[in-house]
Amino acid sequence: MNDQYAALAELAGSFIHEIKNHLSTLGLNLQLLAEDFQEPETPRERRALTRMQKVQGECQRLVEVANDFLRFAHIRNLDLRPTELGKVLEEMVDFFAPTAKAGKIEIKPFISADLPPVLLDRDMFKQALLNLMLNAEQAMTQGGELTILAIPESGESEARSAKRKAAGAPRSALRAGAVCLSLIDTGQGISPEVAAKIFQPFFTTKAGGSGLGLPTTKKIVEAHGGTIAVESEVGHGTKFTIRLPAHRSP
């Protein structure tokens, strides 16, 4: 099944590349044609220029959708390395800060100091986080708060964990089985019907959206051996929760 998927993804990628080549040719000719109408003198020429600009915009939109699809289709073999998730989150908070400020969004990071390392393709996982942060920003059109919470989860049974705690074992000595990462916004929230579909490719409720941002995020998380889930309530915000397996050195 994996070989079939890889072959299909490769075929789809080649097809999209071919479409992008034709779109580039079309876009270039539209640009040259529009230059002839940069100073329209009649109502007809003004209408022609407006229509050409709309078609140019649609061509660019198709290129963006094609790029989104290529990213979605080509998530297979990741360069996984032991990584401190806390540092990755700090970098993303710094990177996203100007966007958050412009949108009147306060970022509240709560990152546990004793997170175990996880295996990450750093750049790919940052893309997944960026998708979620942009999704939160778009949900908070009047501003709000974005809470980023990262804590370790014990891989032990509750009984065994309790015994180790009772014996005085320090927190860092408890066996961490996973890292739990939550992004919680105070946005408009989403209905149960929409929440059930948001990870489906090409499903979107946003004007101009490709419907591939969250499916790509899900695919990236699962390629890391993790899971992602969503909880939301209309009018009260949305919470995305990612769980990643902790990395244990041999």
Short mmCIF file of C-alpha atoms in Angstrom, two decimals:
data_model
loop_
_atom_site.label_atom_id
_atom_site.label_comp_id
_atom_site.label_asym_id
_atom_site.label_seq_id
_atom_site.Cartn_x
_atom_site.Cartn_y
_atom_site.Cartn_z
CA MET A 1 0.00 0.00 0.00
CA ASN A 2 2.85 2.40 0.82
CA ASP A 3 4.49 1.66 -2.56
CA GLN A 4 1.17 2.28 -4.32
CA TYR A 5 0.74 5.54 -2.45
CA ALA A 6 4.28 6.65 -3.28
CA ALA A 7 3.74 5.87 -6.97
CA LEU A 8 0.42 7.74 -6.99
CA ALA A 9 1.95 10.73 -5.21
CA GLU A 10 4.81 10.79 -7.72
CA LEU A 11 2.39 10.64 -10.64
CA ALA A 12 0.22 13.40 -9.15
CA GLY A 13 3.31 15.52 -8.52
CA SER A 14 4.43 15.19 -12.14
CA PHE A 15 0.94 16.12 -13.31
CA ILE A 16 0.84 19.21 -11.10
CA HIS A 17 4.31 20.28 -12.29
CA GLU A 18 3.05 20.06 -15.89
CA ILE A 19 0.01 22.19 -15.03
CA LYS A 20 2.27 24.75 -13.32
CA ASN A 21 4.35 25.04 -16.50
CA HIS A 22 1.25 25.86 -18.54
CA LEU A 23 0.05 28.29 -15.87
CA SER A 24 3.40 30.06 -15.98
CA THR A 25 3.11 30.48 -19.75
CA LEU A 26 -0.47 31.71 -19.43
CA GLY A 27 0.46 34.12 -16.65
CA LEU A 28 3.37 35.56 -18.62
CA ASN A 29 1.20 36.20 -21.68
CA LEU A 30 -1.47 37.81 -19.52
CA GLN A 31 1.14 40.07 -17.98
CA LEU A 32 2.40 41.15 -21.41
CA LEU A 33 -1.14 41.70 -22.61
CA ALA A 34 -2.04 43.73 -19.51
CA GLU A 35 0.98 45.96 -20.08
CA ASP A 36 -0.62 47.06 -23.37
CA PHE A 37 -3.62 48.30 -21.39
CA GLN A 38 -1.81 50.00 -18.52
CA GLU A 39 -3.18 53.37 -19.63
CA PRO A 40 -6.71 52.56 -20.82
CA GLU A 41 -8.33 55.38 -22.73
CA THR A 42 -11.82 54.00 -23.28
CA PRO A 43 -14.39 52.17 -21.10
CA ARG A 44 -13.83 49.07 -23.22
CA GLU A 45 -10.09 49.11 -22.54
CA ARG A 46 -10.71 49.61 -18.81
CA ARG A 47 -13.06 46.61 -18.75
CA ALA A 48 -10.51 44.55 -20.65
CA LEU A 49 -7.77 45.48 -18.17
CA THR A 50 -10.00 44.61 -15.20
CA ARG A 51 -10.81 41.20 -16.68
CA MET A 52 -7.17 40.46 -17.42
CA GLN A 53 -6.22 41.34 -13.84
CA LYS A 54 -8.90 38.98 -12.52
CA VAL A 55 -7.62 36.15 -14.72
CA GLN A 56 -4.06 36.90 -13.56
CA GLY A 57 -5.25 36.59 -9.96
CA GLU A 58 -6.92 33.25 -10.69
CA CYS A 59 -3.74 31.95 -12.35
CA GLN A 60 -1.71 32.90 -9.28
CA ARG A 61 -4.34 31.24 -7.10
CA LEU A 62 -4.02 28.02 -9.08
CA VAL A 63 -0.23 28.12 -8.69
CA GLU A 64 -0.64 28.48 -4.92
CA VAL A 65 -3.07 25.54 -4.78
CA ALA A 66 -0.65 23.48 -6.88
CA ASN A 67 2.20 24.27 -4.48
CA ASP A 68 0.00 23.34 -1.50
CA PHE A 69 -0.86 20.04 -3.15
CA LEU A 70 2.79 19.25 -3.91
CA ARG A 71 3.68 19.80 -0.25
CA PHE A 72 0.78 17.56 0.77
CA ALA A 73 1.65 14.78 -1.69
CA HIS A 74 5.40 14.68 -1.00
CA ILE A 75 5.37 14.18 2.76
CA ARG A 76 7.01 10.78 2.99
CA ASN A 77 10.58 10.34 4.11
CA LEU A 78 11.48 12.82 6.84
CA ASP A 79 14.90 13.75 8.17
CA LEU A 80 14.13 12.81 11.79
CA ARG A 81 16.61 13.85 14.47
CA PRO A 82 16.45 14.04 18.27
CA THR A 83 15.21 17.57 18.96
CA GLU A 84 14.25 19.75 21.91
CA LEU A 85 10.66 20.65 21.11
CA GLY A 86 10.79 23.60 23.52
CA LYS A 87 13.41 25.37 21.39
CA VAL A 88 11.40 24.78 18.23
CA LEU A 89 8.34 26.29 19.90
CA GLU A 90 10.30 29.31 21.11
CA GLU A 91 11.57 29.91 17.57
CA MET A 92 8.04 29.70 16.17
CA VAL A 93 6.69 32.11 18.81
CA ASP A 94 9.40 34.64 17.87
CA PHE A 95 8.73 34.12 14.16
CA PHE A 96 4.96 34.53 14.50
CA ALA A 97 5.09 37.47 16.92
CA PRO A 98 4.82 40.24 14.26
CA THR A 99 1.77 38.57 12.68
CA ALA A 100 0.18 38.11 16.09
CA LYS A 101 0.83 41.75 17.03
CA ALA A 102 -0.73 42.97 13.80
CA GLY A 103 -3.81 40.88 14.55
CA LYS A 104 -4.00 42.02 18.21
CA ILE A 105 -3.29 38.48 19.37
CA GLU A 106 -1.41 37.76 22.58
CA ILE A 107 0.68 34.59 22.50
CA LYS A 108 0.93 32.80 25.84
CA PRO A 109 3.53 30.01 25.79
CA PHE A 110 3.65 27.52 28.66
CA ILE A 111 6.46 25.12 27.86
CA SER A 112 7.50 22.56 30.46
CA ALA A 113 11.19 22.63 31.37
CA ASP A 114 11.43 18.82 31.46
CA LEU A 115 10.15 17.91 28.02
CA PRO A 116 11.84 14.77 26.71
CA PRO A 117 13.47 14.99 23.28
CA VAL A 118 11.40 13.98 20.26
CA LEU A 119 12.36 12.89 16.76
CA LEU A 120 11.60 15.78 14.42
CA ASP A 121 12.15 16.89 10.89
CA ARG A 122 12.61 20.42 12.17
CA ASP A 123 11.59 22.35 9.04
CA MET A 124 8.65 20.11 8.24
CA PHE A 125 7.29 20.26 11.78
CA LYS A 126 7.65 24.05 11.81
CA GLN A 127 5.44 24.10 8.72
CA ALA A 128 2.80 22.10 10.59
CA LEU A 129 2.96 24.51 13.53
CA LEU A 130 2.76 27.53 11.24
CA ASN A 131 -0.39 26.12 9.62
CA LEU A 132 -2.02 25.80 13.04
CA MET A 133 -0.93 29.27 14.15
CA LEU A 134 -2.24 30.86 10.96
CA ASN A 135 -5.48 28.94 11.39
CA ALA A 136 -5.80 30.39 14.90
CA GLU A 137 -5.00 33.90 13.67
CA GLN A 138 -7.70 33.67 11.00
CA ALA A 139 -10.21 32.52 13.63
CA MET A 140 -9.53 35.58 15.83
CA THR A 141 -10.50 38.41 13.50
CA GLN A 142 -10.99 40.81 16.43
CA GLY A 143 -7.87 39.72 18.30
CA GLY A 144 -7.57 37.33 21.22
CA GLU A 145 -5.21 34.90 22.89
CA LEU A 146 -3.23 31.97 21.54
CA THR A 147 -2.03 29.64 24.28
CA ILE A 148 0.74 27.17 23.48
CA LEU A 149 1.01 24.43 26.09
CA ALA A 150 3.66 21.69 25.97
CA ILE A 151 3.94 19.07 28.72
CA PRO A 152 5.40 15.58 29.03
CA GLU A 153 3.10 12.60 29.39
CA SER A 154 4.20 9.59 31.40
CA GLY A 155 4.50 6.29 29.58
CA GLU A 156 4.03 4.39 32.82
CA SER A 157 0.86 3.04 34.31
CA GLU A 158 -0.72 5.24 36.98
CA ALA A 159 0.04 2.68 39.69
CA ARG A 160 3.72 2.40 38.82
CA SER A 161 4.06 6.15 38.46
CA ALA A 162 2.47 6.64 41.88
CA LYS A 163 4.93 4.17 43.45
CA ARG A 164 7.92 5.98 41.94
CA LYS A 165 6.61 9.33 43.15
CA ALA A 166 5.99 7.89 46.62
CA ALA A 167 9.56 6.60 46.65
CA GLY A 168 10.77 10.15 46.11
CA ALA A 169 11.80 9.83 42.47
CA PRO A 170 12.29 13.28 40.92
CA ARG A 171 9.92 14.31 38.19
CA SER A 172 12.64 14.02 35.56
CA ALA A 173 13.16 10.37 36.53
CA LEU A 174 9.59 9.44 35.64
CA ARG A 175 9.42 7.71 32.28
CA ALA A 176 8.07 10.10 29.69
CA GLY A 177 6.19 8.26 26.95
CA ALA A 178 5.07 11.25 24.90
CA VAL A 179 4.93 15.00 24.60
CA CYS A 180 1.53 16.66 24.54
CA LEU A 181 1.39 19.95 22.63
CA SER A 182 -1.78 22.04 22.59
CA LEU A 183 -2.57 25.24 20.69
CA ILE A 184 -5.66 26.94 22.10
CA ASP A 185 -7.25 30.02 20.59
CA THR A 186 -10.10 32.24 21.73
CA GLY A 187 -11.56 32.57 18.27
CA GLN A 188 -14.99 32.00 16.84
CA GLY A 189 -14.82 28.23 17.17
CA ILE A 190 -16.15 25.65 14.72
CA SER A 191 -19.26 23.51 14.66
CA PRO A 192 -19.11 19.72 15.20
CA GLU A 193 -20.08 19.19 11.56
CA VAL A 194 -17.12 21.24 10.33
CA ALA A 195 -14.73 19.82 12.94
CA ALA A 196 -15.44 16.33 11.60
CA LYS A 197 -14.21 17.36 8.14
CA ILE A 198 -11.36 19.81 8.69
CA PHE A 199 -8.64 17.21 8.11
CA GLN A 200 -10.15 16.12 4.80
CA PRO A 201 -8.15 17.32 1.76
CA PHE A 202 -9.73 20.25 -0.10
CA PHE A 203 -12.44 20.83 2.51
CA THR A 204 -12.54 24.50 3.49
CA THR A 205 -14.95 27.11 4.78
CA LYS A 206 -12.61 30.01 3.96
CA ALA A 207 -12.97 32.09 0.84
CA GLY A 208 -9.88 31.47 -1.26
CA GLY A 209 -8.66 28.61 0.94
CA SER A 210 -7.13 25.53 -0.65
CA GLY A 211 -8.38 23.13 2.00
CA LEU A 212 -4.90 21.60 2.31
CA GLY A 213 -3.39 23.43 5.30
CA LEU A 214 -4.82 21.26 8.09
CA PRO A 215 -4.66 17.99 6.10
CA THR A 216 -0.98 18.74 5.47
CA THR A 217 -0.47 19.38 9.19
CA LYS A 218 -2.14 16.08 10.05
CA LYS A 219 -0.01 14.24 7.52
CA ILE A 220 3.19 15.80 8.89
CA VAL A 221 2.27 14.91 12.48
CA GLU A 222 1.43 11.33 11.55
CA ALA A 223 4.69 11.03 9.59
CA HIS A 224 6.40 11.82 12.92
CA GLY A 225 4.54 8.92 14.54
CA GLY A 226 2.19 11.32 16.33
CA THR A 227 -1.51 12.13 16.44
CA ILE A 228 -3.53 15.31 16.19
CA ALA A 229 -7.04 15.99 17.46
CA VAL A 230 -9.34 19.00 17.58
CA GLU A 231 -11.85 20.21 20.15
CA SER A 232 -13.95 23.29 19.54
CA GLU A 233 -17.05 25.13 20.65
CA VAL A 234 -18.71 27.81 18.58
CA GLY A 235 -18.09 31.19 20.17
CA HIS A 236 -15.51 29.88 22.63
CA GLY A 237 -12.47 28.94 20.57
CA THR A 238 -10.61 25.87 19.35
CA LYS A 239 -7.97 23.54 20.75
CA PHE A 240 -5.63 21.42 18.63
CA THR A 241 -3.72 18.74 20.51
CA ILE A 242 -0.64 17.00 19.11
CA ARG A 243 0.96 14.00 20.79
CA LEU A 244 4.45 12.96 19.78
CA PRO A 245 6.32 9.90 21.05
CA ALA A 246 9.30 10.68 23.23
CA HIS A 247 12.71 9.68 21.88
CA ARG A 248 14.72 7.28 23.98
CA SER A 249 18.41 6.89 23.27
CA PRO A 250 19.49 3.27 22.60
#
